[in-house]
mmCIF file of C-alpha atoms in Angstrom:
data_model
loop_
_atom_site.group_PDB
_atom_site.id
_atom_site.type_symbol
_atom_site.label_atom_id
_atom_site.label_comp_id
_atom_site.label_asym_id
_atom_site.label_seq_id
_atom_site.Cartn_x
_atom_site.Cartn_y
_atom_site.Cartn_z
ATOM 1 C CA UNK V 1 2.815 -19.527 -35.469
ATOM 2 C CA UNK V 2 5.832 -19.465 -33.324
ATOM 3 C CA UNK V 3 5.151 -15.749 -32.482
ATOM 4 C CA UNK V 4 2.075 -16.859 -31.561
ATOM 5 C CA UNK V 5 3.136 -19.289 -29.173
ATOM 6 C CA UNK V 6 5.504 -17.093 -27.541
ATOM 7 C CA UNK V 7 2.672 -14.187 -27.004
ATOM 8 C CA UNK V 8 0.508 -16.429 -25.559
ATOM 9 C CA UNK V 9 2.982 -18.345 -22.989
ATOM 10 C CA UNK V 10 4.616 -15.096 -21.969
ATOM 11 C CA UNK V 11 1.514 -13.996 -20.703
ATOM 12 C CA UNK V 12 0.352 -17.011 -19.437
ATOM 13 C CA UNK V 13 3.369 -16.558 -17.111
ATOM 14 C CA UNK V 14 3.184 -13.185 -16.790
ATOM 15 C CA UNK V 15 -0.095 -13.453 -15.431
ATOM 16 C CA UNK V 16 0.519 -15.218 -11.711
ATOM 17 C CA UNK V 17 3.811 -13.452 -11.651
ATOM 18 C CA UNK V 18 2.160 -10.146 -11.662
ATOM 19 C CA UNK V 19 -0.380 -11.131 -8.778
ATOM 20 C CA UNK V 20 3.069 -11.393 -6.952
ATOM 21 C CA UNK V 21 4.511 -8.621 -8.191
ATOM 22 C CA UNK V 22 1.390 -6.730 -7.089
ATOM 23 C CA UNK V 23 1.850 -7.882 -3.647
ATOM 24 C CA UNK V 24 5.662 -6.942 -3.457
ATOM 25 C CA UNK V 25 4.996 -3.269 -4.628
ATOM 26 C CA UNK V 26 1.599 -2.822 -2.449
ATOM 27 C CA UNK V 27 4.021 -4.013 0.727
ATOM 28 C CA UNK V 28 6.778 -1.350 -0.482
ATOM 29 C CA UNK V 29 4.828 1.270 -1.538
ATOM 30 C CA UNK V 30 3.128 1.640 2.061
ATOM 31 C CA UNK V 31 5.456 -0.149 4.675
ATOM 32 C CA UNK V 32 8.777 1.062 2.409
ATOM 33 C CA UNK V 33 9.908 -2.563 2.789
ATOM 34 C CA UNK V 34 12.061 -4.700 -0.082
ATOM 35 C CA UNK V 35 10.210 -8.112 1.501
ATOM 36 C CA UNK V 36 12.581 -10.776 0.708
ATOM 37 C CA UNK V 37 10.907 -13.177 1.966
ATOM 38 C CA UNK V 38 7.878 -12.792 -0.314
ATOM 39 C CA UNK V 39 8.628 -15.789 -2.139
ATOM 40 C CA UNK V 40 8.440 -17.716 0.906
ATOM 41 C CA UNK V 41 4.322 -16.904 1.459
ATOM 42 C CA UNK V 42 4.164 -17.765 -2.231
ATOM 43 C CA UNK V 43 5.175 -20.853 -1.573
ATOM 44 C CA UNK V 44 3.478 -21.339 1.648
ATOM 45 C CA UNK V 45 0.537 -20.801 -0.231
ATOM 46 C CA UNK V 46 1.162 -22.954 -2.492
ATOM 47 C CA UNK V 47 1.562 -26.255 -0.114
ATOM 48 C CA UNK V 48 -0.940 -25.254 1.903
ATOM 49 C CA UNK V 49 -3.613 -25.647 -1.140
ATOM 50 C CA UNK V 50 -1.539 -28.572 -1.628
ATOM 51 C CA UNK V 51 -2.768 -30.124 1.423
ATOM 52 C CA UNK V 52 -6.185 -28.546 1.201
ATOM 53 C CA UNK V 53 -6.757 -30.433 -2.336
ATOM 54 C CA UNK V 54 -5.164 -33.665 -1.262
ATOM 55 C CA UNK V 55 -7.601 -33.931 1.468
ATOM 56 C CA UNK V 56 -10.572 -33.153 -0.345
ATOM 57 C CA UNK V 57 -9.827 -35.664 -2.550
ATOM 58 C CA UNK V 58 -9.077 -38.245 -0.298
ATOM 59 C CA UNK V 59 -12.038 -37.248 1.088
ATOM 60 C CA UNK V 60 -13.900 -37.903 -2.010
ATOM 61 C CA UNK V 61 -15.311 -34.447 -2.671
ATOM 62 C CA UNK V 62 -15.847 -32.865 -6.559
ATOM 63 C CA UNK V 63 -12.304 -31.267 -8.110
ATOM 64 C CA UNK V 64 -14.444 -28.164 -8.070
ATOM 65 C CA UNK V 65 -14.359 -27.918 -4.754
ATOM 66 C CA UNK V 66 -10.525 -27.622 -5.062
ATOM 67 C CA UNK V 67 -11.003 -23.673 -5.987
ATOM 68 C CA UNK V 68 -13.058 -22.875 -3.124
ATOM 69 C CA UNK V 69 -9.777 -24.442 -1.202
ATOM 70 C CA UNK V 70 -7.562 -22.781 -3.147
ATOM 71 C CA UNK V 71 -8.920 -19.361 -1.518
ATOM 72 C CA UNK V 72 -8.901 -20.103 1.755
ATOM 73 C CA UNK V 73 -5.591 -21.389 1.611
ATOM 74 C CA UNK V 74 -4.522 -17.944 0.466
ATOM 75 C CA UNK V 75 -6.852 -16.318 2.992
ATOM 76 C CA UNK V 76 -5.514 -18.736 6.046
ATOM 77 C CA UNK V 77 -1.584 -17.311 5.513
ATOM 78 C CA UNK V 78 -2.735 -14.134 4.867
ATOM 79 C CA UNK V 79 -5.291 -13.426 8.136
ATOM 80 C CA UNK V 80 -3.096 -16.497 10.394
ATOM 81 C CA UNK V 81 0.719 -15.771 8.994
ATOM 82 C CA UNK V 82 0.653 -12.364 8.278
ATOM 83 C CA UNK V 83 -0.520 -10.432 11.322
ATOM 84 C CA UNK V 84 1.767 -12.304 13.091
ATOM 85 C CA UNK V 85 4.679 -11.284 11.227
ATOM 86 C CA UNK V 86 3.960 -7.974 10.817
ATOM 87 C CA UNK V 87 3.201 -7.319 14.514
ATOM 88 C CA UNK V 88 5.782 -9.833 15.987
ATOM 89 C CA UNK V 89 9.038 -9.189 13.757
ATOM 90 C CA UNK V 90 8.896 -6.083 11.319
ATOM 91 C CA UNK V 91 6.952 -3.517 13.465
ATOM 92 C CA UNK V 92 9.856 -3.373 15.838
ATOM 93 C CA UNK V 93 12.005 -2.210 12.356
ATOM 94 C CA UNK V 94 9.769 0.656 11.182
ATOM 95 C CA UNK V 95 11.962 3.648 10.768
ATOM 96 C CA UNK V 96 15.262 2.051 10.661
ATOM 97 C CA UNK V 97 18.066 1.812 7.980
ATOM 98 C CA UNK V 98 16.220 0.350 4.704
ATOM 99 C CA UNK V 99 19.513 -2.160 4.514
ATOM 100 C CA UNK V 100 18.703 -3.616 8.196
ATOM 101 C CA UNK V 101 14.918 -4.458 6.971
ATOM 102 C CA UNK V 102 16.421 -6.470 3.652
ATOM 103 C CA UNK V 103 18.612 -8.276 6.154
ATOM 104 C CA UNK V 104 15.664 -9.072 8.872
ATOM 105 C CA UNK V 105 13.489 -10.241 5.748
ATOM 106 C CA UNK V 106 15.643 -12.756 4.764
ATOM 107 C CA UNK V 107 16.412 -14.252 7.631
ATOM 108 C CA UNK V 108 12.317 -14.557 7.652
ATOM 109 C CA UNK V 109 12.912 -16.148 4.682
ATOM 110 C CA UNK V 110 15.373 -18.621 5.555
ATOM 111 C CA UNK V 111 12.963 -19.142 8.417
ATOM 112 C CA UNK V 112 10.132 -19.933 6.143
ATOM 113 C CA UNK V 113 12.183 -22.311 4.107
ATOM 114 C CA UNK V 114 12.947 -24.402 6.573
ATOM 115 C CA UNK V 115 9.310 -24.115 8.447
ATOM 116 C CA UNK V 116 7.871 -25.702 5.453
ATOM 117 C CA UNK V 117 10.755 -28.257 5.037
ATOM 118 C CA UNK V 118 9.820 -29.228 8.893
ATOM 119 C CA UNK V 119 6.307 -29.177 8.112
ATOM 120 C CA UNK V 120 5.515 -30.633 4.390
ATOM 121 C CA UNK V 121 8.717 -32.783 3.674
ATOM 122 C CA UNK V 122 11.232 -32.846 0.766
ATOM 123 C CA UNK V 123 9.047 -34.781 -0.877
ATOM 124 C CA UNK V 124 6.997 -32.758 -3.882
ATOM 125 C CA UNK V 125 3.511 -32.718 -4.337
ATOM 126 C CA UNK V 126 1.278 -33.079 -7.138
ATOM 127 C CA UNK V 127 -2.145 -31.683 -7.137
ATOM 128 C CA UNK V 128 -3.328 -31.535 -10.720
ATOM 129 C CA UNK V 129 -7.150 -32.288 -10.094
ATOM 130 C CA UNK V 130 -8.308 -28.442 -10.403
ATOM 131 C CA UNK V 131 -5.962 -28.289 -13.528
ATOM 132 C CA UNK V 132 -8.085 -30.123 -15.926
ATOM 133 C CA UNK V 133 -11.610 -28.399 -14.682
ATOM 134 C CA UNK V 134 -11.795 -26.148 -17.774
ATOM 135 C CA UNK V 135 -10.394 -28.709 -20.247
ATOM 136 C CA UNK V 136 -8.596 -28.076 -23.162
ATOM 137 C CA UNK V 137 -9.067 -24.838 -25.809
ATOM 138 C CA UNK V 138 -8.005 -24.971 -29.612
ATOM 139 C CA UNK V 139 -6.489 -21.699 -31.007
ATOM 140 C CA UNK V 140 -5.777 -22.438 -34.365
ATOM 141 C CA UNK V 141 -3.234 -25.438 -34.723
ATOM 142 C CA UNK V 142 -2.178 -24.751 -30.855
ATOM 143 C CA UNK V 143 -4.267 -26.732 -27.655
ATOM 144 C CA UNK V 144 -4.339 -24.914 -24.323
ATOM 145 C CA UNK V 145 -5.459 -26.007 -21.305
ATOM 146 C CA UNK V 146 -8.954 -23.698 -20.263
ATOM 147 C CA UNK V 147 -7.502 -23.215 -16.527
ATOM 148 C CA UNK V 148 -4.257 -21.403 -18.195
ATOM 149 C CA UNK V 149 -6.872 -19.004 -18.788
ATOM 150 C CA UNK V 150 -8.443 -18.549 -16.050
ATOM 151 C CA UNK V 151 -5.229 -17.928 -14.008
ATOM 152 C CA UNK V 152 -4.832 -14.516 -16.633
ATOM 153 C CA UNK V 153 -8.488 -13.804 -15.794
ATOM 154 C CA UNK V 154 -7.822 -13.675 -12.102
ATOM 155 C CA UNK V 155 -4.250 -11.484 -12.523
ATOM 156 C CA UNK V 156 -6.385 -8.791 -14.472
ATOM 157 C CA UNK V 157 -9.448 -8.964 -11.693
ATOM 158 C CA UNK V 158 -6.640 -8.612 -8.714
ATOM 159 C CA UNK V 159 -4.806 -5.914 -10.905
ATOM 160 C CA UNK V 160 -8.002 -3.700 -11.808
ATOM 161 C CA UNK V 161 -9.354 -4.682 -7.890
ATOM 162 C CA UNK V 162 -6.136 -3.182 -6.450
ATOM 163 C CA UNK V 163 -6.314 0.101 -8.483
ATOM 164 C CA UNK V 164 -9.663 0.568 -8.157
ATOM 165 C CA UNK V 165 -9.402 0.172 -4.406
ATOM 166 C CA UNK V 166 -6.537 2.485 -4.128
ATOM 167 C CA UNK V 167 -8.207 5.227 -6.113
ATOM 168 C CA UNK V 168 -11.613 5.112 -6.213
ATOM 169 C CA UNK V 169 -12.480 4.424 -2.219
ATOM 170 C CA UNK V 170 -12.258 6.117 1.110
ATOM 171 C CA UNK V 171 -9.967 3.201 2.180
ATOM 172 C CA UNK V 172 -7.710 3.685 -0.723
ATOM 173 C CA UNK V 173 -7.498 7.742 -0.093
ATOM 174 C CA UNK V 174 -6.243 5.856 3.055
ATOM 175 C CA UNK V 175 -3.427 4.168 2.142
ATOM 176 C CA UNK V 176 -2.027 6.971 -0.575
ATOM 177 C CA UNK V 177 -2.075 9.180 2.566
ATOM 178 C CA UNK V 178 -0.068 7.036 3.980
ATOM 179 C CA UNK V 179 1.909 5.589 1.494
ATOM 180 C CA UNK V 180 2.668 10.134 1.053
ATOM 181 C CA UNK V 181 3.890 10.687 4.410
ATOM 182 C CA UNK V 182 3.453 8.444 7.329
ATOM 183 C CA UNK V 183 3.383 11.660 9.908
ATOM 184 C CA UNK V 184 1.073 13.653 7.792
ATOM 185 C CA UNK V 185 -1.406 10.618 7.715
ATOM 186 C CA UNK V 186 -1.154 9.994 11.185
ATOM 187 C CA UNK V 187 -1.304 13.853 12.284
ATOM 188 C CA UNK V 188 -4.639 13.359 10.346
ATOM 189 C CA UNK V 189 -5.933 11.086 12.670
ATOM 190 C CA UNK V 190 -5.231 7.576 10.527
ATOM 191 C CA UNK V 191 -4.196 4.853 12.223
ATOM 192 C CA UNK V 192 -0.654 4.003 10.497
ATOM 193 C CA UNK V 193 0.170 0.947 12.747
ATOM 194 C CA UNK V 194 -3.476 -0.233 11.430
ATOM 195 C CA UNK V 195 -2.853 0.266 8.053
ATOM 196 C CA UNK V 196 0.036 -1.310 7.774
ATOM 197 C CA UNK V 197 -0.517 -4.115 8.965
ATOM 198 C CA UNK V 198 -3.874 -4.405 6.456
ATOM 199 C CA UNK V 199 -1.490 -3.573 3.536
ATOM 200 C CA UNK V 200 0.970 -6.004 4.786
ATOM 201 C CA UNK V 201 -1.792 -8.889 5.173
ATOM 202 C CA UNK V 202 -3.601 -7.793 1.432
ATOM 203 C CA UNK V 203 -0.196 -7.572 0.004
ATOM 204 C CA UNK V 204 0.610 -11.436 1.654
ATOM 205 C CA UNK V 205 -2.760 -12.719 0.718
ATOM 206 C CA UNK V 206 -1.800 -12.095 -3.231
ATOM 207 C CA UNK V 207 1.315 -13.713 -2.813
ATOM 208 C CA UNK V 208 0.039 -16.695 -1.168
ATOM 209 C CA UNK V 209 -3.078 -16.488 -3.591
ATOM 210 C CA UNK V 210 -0.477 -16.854 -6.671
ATOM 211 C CA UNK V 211 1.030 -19.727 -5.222
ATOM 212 C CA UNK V 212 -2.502 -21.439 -4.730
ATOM 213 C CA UNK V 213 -3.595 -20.534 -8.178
ATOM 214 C CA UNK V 214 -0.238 -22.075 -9.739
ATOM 215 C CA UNK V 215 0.303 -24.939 -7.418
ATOM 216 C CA UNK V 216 -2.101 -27.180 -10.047
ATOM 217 C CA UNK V 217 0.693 -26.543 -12.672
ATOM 218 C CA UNK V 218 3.900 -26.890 -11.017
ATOM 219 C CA UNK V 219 5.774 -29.325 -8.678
ATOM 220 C CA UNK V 220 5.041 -28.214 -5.039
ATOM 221 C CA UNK V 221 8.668 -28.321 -3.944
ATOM 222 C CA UNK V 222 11.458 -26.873 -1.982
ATOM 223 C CA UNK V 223 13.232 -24.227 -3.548
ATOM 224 C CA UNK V 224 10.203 -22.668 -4.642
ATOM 225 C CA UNK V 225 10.220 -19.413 -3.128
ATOM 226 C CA UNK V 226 14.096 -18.305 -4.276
ATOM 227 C CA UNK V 227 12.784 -18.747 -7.555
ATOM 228 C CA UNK V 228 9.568 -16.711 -7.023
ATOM 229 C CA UNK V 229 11.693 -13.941 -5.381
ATOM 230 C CA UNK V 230 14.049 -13.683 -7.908
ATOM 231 C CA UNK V 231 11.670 -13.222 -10.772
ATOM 232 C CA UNK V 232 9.433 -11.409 -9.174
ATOM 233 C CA UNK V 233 11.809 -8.417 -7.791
ATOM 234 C CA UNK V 234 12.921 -8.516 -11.739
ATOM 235 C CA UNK V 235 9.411 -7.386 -12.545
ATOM 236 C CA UNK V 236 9.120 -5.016 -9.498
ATOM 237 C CA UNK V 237 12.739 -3.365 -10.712
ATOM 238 C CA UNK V 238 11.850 -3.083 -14.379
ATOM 239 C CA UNK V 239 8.257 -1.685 -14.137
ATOM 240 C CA UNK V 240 9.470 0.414 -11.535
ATOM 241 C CA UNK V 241 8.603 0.505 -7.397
ATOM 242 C CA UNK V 242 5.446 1.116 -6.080
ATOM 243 C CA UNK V 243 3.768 1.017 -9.619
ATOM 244 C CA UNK V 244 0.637 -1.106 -10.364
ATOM 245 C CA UNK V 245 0.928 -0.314 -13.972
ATOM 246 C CA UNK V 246 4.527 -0.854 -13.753
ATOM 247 C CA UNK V 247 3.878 -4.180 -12.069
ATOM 248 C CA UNK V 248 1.620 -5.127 -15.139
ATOM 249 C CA UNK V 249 4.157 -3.866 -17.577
ATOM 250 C CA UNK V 250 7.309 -5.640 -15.830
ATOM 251 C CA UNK V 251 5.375 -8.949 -16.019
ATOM 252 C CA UNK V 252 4.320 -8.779 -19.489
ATOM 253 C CA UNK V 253 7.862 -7.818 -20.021
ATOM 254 C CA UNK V 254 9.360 -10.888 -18.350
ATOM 255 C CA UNK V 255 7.127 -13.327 -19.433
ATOM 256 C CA UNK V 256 7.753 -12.708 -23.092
ATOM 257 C CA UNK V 257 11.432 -12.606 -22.604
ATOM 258 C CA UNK V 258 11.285 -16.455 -20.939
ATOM 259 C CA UNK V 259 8.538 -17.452 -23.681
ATOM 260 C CA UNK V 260 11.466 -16.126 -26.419
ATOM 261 C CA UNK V 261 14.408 -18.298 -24.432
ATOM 262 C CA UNK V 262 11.821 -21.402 -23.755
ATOM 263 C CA UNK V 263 11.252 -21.772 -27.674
ATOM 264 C CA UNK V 264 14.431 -20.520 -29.203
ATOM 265 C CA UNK V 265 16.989 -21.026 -26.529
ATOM 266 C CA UNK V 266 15.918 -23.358 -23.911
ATOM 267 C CA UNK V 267 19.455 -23.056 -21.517
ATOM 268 C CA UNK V 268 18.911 -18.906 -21.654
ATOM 269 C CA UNK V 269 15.336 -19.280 -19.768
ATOM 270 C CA UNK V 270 16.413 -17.531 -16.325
ATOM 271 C CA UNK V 271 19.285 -15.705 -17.835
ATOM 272 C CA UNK V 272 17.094 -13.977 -20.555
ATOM 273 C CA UNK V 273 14.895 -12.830 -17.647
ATOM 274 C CA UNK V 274 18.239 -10.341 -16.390
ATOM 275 C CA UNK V 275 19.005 -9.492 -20.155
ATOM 276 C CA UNK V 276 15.348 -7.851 -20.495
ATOM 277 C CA UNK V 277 15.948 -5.826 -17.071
ATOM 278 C CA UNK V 278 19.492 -4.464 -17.569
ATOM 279 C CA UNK V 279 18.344 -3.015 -21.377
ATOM 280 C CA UNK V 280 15.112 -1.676 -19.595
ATOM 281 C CA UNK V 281 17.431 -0.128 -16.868
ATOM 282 C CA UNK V 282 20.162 0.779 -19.113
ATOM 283 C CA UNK V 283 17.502 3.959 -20.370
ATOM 284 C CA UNK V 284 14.831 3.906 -17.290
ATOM 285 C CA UNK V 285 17.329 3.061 -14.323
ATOM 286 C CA UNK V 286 14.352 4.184 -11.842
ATOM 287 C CA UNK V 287 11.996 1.776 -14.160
ATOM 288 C CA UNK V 288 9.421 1.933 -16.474
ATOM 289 C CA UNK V 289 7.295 4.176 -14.438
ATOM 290 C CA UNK V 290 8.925 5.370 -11.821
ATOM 291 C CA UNK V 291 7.530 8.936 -10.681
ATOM 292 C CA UNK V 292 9.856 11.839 -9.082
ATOM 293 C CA UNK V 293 7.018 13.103 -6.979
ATOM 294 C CA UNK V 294 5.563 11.653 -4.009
ATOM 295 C CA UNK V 295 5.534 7.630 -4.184
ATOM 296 C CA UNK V 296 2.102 6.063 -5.123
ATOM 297 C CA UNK V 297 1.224 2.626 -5.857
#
């Protein structure tokens, strides 16, 4: 029964890390950018479906209505945020030393921490209304609640949308072209600058769409995107860059290694998480599936 329990939380977790995960590789794998500051839109995300849900409540409106909000929260810092990071701050950085964009990230994410600190408070918030939608599920001698598994439902939709996209559509070709050789896509006639900033605002919207999806489970708080980050770049680093299936894999991988420390060894939780990525790396130090050949995502 234990085992049991620890399957089923692991992926629970796994599950809204990997739509962030997703996000982080899509960025690297076609603007060649470690995005530190990932975390940050996460968490933006996340407080602005905060304030979304608080309002329609106050308002007076159904809970349901809470997932409609949930989406356009994600898709306001994704088509308002975005662009105007991309264009504004990391276009200017395109081509340089890979070490200069880490450092120009996280000063956009020190940025972001405070924005939101300026703009929601240090006060948490607490919007558990769309939580209890789906009510409760019995498996066996174990209750869940029915929204845990809705939030795996949407990671596999986003991770099968993403690799569909990629590989099955014009638009995809697209973005492999690019993500192959930015001269020999634009010598082609692509638009680079164009695509780039798409990928950049898809690869946003999934971070900021995790952190709407889990903001009914969690304490909306400062703090929460160095957390986010941290985890997240674990799953990135053991599934290996610019890998959808490694994304997937990394996840699963890190979510069963905090469900093990939750149940058996509660003070391990985070360091458990670094434990599972330095035996991974000690025989894949590229990752799970890194390739030697061109990058693709």
């Amino acid at each position: 029964m234990l085992a049991l329990t620890i399957l089923f939380d692991g992926i629970i977790y796994a599950s809204w890390l990997f739509i962030v995960a997703l996000g982080l590789t899509l960025i690297f794998g076609v603007l060649k950018i470690l995005n530190i500051a990932h975390g940050s839109f996460y968490a933006v995300g996340a407080y602005v479906t905060a304030s979304f849900v608080s309002w329609s409540v106050g308002a007076g409106m159904s809970p349901a209505w809470s997932l409609l909000f949930m989406l356009l929260a994600a898709l306001a810092v994704s088509l308002l945020l975005a662009p105007l990071v991309e264009r504004v701050l990391l276009r200017s950085f395109y081509g340089r030393d890979e070490v200069l964009l880490v450092l120009v990230t996280y000063a956009l994410f020190l940025i972001l921490e405070d924005v939101t600190k300026l703009i929601w408070g240090a006060v948490p918030y607490y919007v558990t209304e769309p939580y209890m939608l789906f009510g409760v599920l019995d498996i066996g001698l174990m209750s869940y609640v029915g929204y845990d598994f809705i939030l795996i439902g949407f990671a596999v939709v986003c991770g099968l949308g993403v690799w569909w996209g990629l590989n099955r559509t014009r638009t995809g070709k697209i973005v492999l072209a690019v993500i192959h050789s930015n001269e020999i896509a634009a010598s082609m006639g692509i638009n680079v600058s164009r695509v780039c900033t798409l990928a950049f605002m898809f690869g946003i919207f999934l971070a900021s769409l995790a952190g709407a999806l889990t903001s009914p489970m969690i304490s909306v708080q400062p703090g929460l995107a160095s957390g986010v980050i941290i985890v997240s770049f674990a799953v990135v680093i053991i599934g290996g860059l610019g890998s959808i299936e490694g994304a997937a894999i990394g996840a699963v991988i890190v979510g069963l290694a905090r469900a093990l420390a939750v149940h058996t060894w509660p003070a391990a939780e985070l360091f458990s998480i670094y434990i599972a990525m330095a035996i991974v790396l000690m025989f894949r130090p590229e990752g799970l599936f890194h390739r030697i050949q061109a990058r693709k995502i």
